[in-house]
Coordinates of N, CA and C in Angstrom, one line a residue:
X1 N -134.0 -41.8 40.5 CA -133.2 -42.9 41.0 C -133.9 -43.6 42.0
X2 N -134.1 -44.9 41.8 CA -134.8 -45.7 42.8 C -133.8 -46.3 43.8
X3 N -134.1 -46.3 45.0 CA -133.2 -46.8 46.1 C -133.9 -48.0 46.8
X4 N -133.2 -49.1 47.0 CA -133.7 -50.2 47.8 C -132.8 -50.5 48.9
X5 N -133.4 -50.8 50.0 CA -132.6 -51.1 51.2 C -132.9 -52.5 51.7
X6 N -131.9 -53.4 51.8 CA -132.2 -54.8 52.2 C -132.0 -54.9 53.7
X7 N -133.1 -55.2 54.4 CA -133.1 -55.3 55.8 C -133.2 -56.8 56.2
X8 N -133.4 -57.7 55.2 CA -133.5 -59.1 55.5 C -132.2 -59.8 55.9
X9 N -131.1 -59.1 55.5 CA -129.8 -59.7 55.8 C -129.4 -60.8 54.8
X10 N -128.7 -61.7 55.3 CA -128.1 -62.8 54.4 C -126.7 -62.4 54.0
X11 N -126.0 -63.3 53.3 CA -124.6 -63.1 53.0 C -124.5 -61.9 51.9
X12 N -123.4 -61.4 51.9 CA -123.1 -60.3 50.9 C -123.4 -60.8 49.5
X13 N -123.0 -62.0 49.2 CA -123.2 -62.6 47.9 C -124.7 -62.8 47.6
X14 N -125.5 -63.2 48.5 CA -126.9 -63.4 48.3 C -127.6 -62.0 48.1
X15 N -127.1 -61.0 48.8 CA -127.7 -59.7 48.7 C -127.3 -59.1 47.3
X16 N -126.1 -59.3 46.8 CA -125.7 -58.8 45.5 C -126.6 -59.5 44.4
X17 N -126.8 -60.8 44.5 CA -127.6 -61.6 43.6 C -129.0 -61.0 43.6
X18 N -129.5 -60.7 44.8 CA -130.9 -60.2 44.9 C -131.0 -58.8 44.2
X19 N -130.0 -58.0 44.5 CA -129.9 -56.6 43.9 C -129.9 -56.7 42.3
X20 N -129.0 -57.6 41.8 CA -128.9 -57.8 40.4 C -130.3 -58.3 39.8
X21 N -130.9 -59.2 40.5 CA -132.2 -59.7 40.0 C -133.3 -58.6 40.0
X22 N -133.2 -57.7 40.9 CA -134.1 -56.5 41.0 C -133.8 -55.5 39.9
X23 N -132.7 -55.7 39.2 CA -132.3 -54.7 38.1 C -131.4 -53.6 38.6
X24 N -130.8 -53.7 39.7 CA -129.9 -52.7 40.2 C -128.7 -52.5 39.4
X25 N -128.3 -51.3 39.1 CA -127.1 -51.0 38.4 C -125.9 -50.9 39.3
X26 N -126.2 -50.4 40.5 CA -125.1 -50.1 41.5 C -125.6 -50.5 42.9
X27 N -124.7 -51.0 43.7 CA -124.9 -51.3 45.1 C -124.0 -50.5 45.9
X28 N -124.5 -49.8 46.9 CA -123.6 -49.0 47.9 C -123.6 -49.9 49.2
X29 N -122.4 -50.2 49.6 CA -122.2 -51.1 50.7 C -121.6 -50.3 51.8
X30 N -122.2 -50.4 53.0 CA -121.6 -49.7 54.2 C -121.6 -50.7 55.3
X31 N -120.4 -51.3 55.5 CA -120.2 -52.3 56.5 C -119.4 -51.7 57.7
X32 N -119.1 -52.5 58.6 CA -118.4 -52.0 59.8 C -117.1 -51.3 59.5
X33 N -116.3 -52.0 58.6 CA -115.0 -51.4 58.2 C -115.2 -50.1 57.5
X34 N -116.1 -50.0 56.6 CA -116.4 -48.7 55.9 C -116.8 -47.6 56.9
X35 N -117.6 -47.9 57.8 CA -118.0 -46.9 58.8 C -116.8 -46.4 59.6
X36 N -115.9 -47.3 60.0 CA -114.7 -46.9 60.7 C -113.9 -46.0 59.9
X37 N -113.9 -46.1 58.6 CA -113.0 -45.3 57.7 C -113.7 -44.1 57.1
X38 N -115.0 -44.0 57.3 CA -115.8 -42.9 56.7 C -115.9 -43.1 55.2
X39 N -116.1 -44.4 54.8 CA -116.2 -44.7 53.4 C -117.4 -45.6 53.1
X40 N -117.6 -45.8 51.9 CA -118.6 -46.7 51.4 C -118.0 -47.4 50.2
X41 N -118.5 -48.7 50.0 CA -118.0 -49.4 48.8 C -119.1 -49.3 47.7
X42 N -118.8 -48.9 46.5 CA -119.7 -48.8 45.4 C -119.4 -50.0 44.5
X43 N -120.4 -50.8 44.3 CA -120.2 -52.0 43.5 C -121.1 -51.8 42.2
X44 N -120.4 -51.8 41.1 CA -121.0 -51.6 39.8 C -121.5 -53.0 39.3
X45 N -122.8 -53.3 39.4 CA -123.3 -54.6 39.2 C -123.3 -55.1 37.8
X46 N -123.5 -54.1 36.9 CA -123.6 -54.5 35.4 C -122.4 -53.9 34.6
X47 N -121.2 -54.0 35.2 CA -120.0 -53.4 34.7 C -119.7 -53.8 33.3
X48 N -119.6 -55.1 33.1 CA -119.3 -55.7 31.7 C -120.4 -55.5 30.8
X49 N -121.7 -55.7 31.2 CA -122.8 -55.5 30.4 C -122.8 -54.1 29.8
X50 N -122.3 -53.1 30.5 CA -122.3 -51.7 30.1 C -121.0 -51.4 29.3
X51 N -120.2 -52.4 29.0 CA -119.0 -52.1 28.3 C -117.9 -51.6 29.1
X52 N -117.9 -51.8 30.4 CA -116.8 -51.3 31.3 C -115.5 -51.9 31.0
X53 N -114.5 -51.1 31.1 CA -113.1 -51.5 30.9 C -112.5 -51.8 32.3
X54 N -111.4 -52.6 32.3 CA -110.8 -53.1 33.5 C -110.5 -52.0 34.5
X55 N -109.9 -50.9 34.0 CA -109.4 -49.9 34.9 C -110.3 -48.7 35.0
X56 N -111.4 -48.7 34.4 CA -112.3 -47.5 34.5 C -112.7 -47.3 35.9
X57 N -112.8 -46.0 36.4 CA -113.1 -45.7 37.7 C -112.1 -46.2 38.7
X58 N -110.9 -46.7 38.3 CA -109.9 -47.2 39.1 C -110.5 -48.4 39.9
X59 N -111.4 -49.1 39.4 CA -112.0 -50.2 40.2 C -111.1 -51.4 40.3
X60 N -111.4 -52.2 41.3 CA -110.7 -53.4 41.6 C -111.5 -54.5 40.9
X61 N -110.9 -55.5 40.3 CA -111.6 -56.6 39.7 C -110.8 -57.8 39.7
X62 N -111.5 -58.9 39.8 CA -110.8 -60.2 39.7 C -110.8 -60.6 38.2
X63 N -109.9 -61.4 37.8 CA -109.8 -61.9 36.4 C -111.2 -62.5 36.0
X64 N -111.7 -62.0 34.9 CA -113.0 -62.5 34.4 C -114.2 -62.0 35.1
X65 N -114.1 -61.2 36.1 CA -115.2 -60.7 36.9 C -116.1 -59.8 36.0
X66 N -117.4 -59.8 36.3 CA -118.3 -58.9 35.6 C -118.7 -57.7 36.4
X67 N -118.2 -57.6 37.6 CA -118.6 -56.5 38.5 C -117.3 -55.8 39.0
X68 N -117.4 -54.6 39.3 CA -116.2 -53.8 39.8 C -116.7 -53.1 41.1
X69 N -115.8 -53.1 42.0 CA -116.1 -52.4 43.3 C -115.0 -51.4 43.7
X70 N -115.4 -50.3 44.2 CA -114.5 -49.3 44.6 C -114.9 -48.6 45.9
X71 N -114.0 -48.4 46.8 CA -114.3 -47.7 48.1 C -114.0 -46.2 47.9
X72 N -115.0 -45.4 48.4 CA -114.9 -43.9 48.3 C -115.3 -43.3 49.6
X73 N -114.9 -42.1 49.8 CA -115.4 -41.3 51.0 C -116.9 -41.1 50.9
X74 N -117.5 -41.0 52.0 CA -119.0 -40.8 52.0 C -119.4 -39.6 51.2
X75 N -118.7 -38.5 51.3 CA -119.1 -37.3 50.6 C -119.0 -37.3 49.1
X76 N -118.5 -38.4 48.6 CA -118.4 -38.5 47.1 C -119.2 -39.7 46.5
X77 N -120.0 -40.4 47.4 CA -120.8 -41.5 46.9 C -121.8 -41.1 45.9
X78 N -122.6 -40.1 46.2 CA -123.7 -39.7 45.3 C -123.1 -39.2 43.9
X79 N -122.0 -38.4 44.0 CA -121.4 -37.9 42.8 C -120.9 -39.1 41.9
X80 N -120.2 -40.1 42.5 CA -119.7 -41.2 41.8 C -120.8 -42.0 41.1
X81 N -121.9 -42.3 41.9 CA -123.0 -43.1 41.3 C -123.6 -42.3 40.2
X82 N -123.9 -41.0 40.4 CA -124.5 -40.2 39.3 C -123.6 -40.2 38.1
X83 N -122.3 -40.0 38.3 CA -121.4 -40.0 37.1 C -121.5 -41.3 36.3
X84 N -121.5 -42.4 37.1 CA -121.5 -43.7 36.4 C -122.8 -43.9 35.6
X85 N -123.9 -43.5 36.2 CA -125.3 -43.7 35.6 C -125.3 -42.8 34.3
X86 N -124.7 -41.6 34.4 CA -124.7 -40.7 33.2 C -123.9 -41.3 32.1
X87 N -122.7 -41.9 32.5 CA -121.9 -42.5 31.5 C -122.6 -43.6 30.8
X88 N -123.5 -44.3 31.5 CA -124.2 -45.5 31.0 C -125.5 -45.0 30.2
X89 N -125.7 -43.7 30.2 CA -126.9 -43.2 29.6 C -128.2 -43.5 30.3
X90 N -128.1 -43.6 31.6 CA -129.3 -44.0 32.4 C -129.9 -42.8 33.2
X91 N -129.4 -41.6 33.0 CA -130.0 -40.5 33.6 C -130.2 -39.4 32.6

């Protein structure tokens, strides 16, 4: 699993575009609110491309969105990402 860390900053939208352009399947987002709650947001960047269903992984999605995002506790981030990658046949 290759991990990239964006230290250049920019808006969340521009960072997600950059991650998608780099070929990322998943983005793990840890912002101020997530830190306070002991959580991270996992964004599945190629959800629709991979045949994702609207309610799979209990993700939240906007109508017509091609990405799904879900907040999880820190101790389950790796497990969730690995499970998603396995389901997509990427591991």
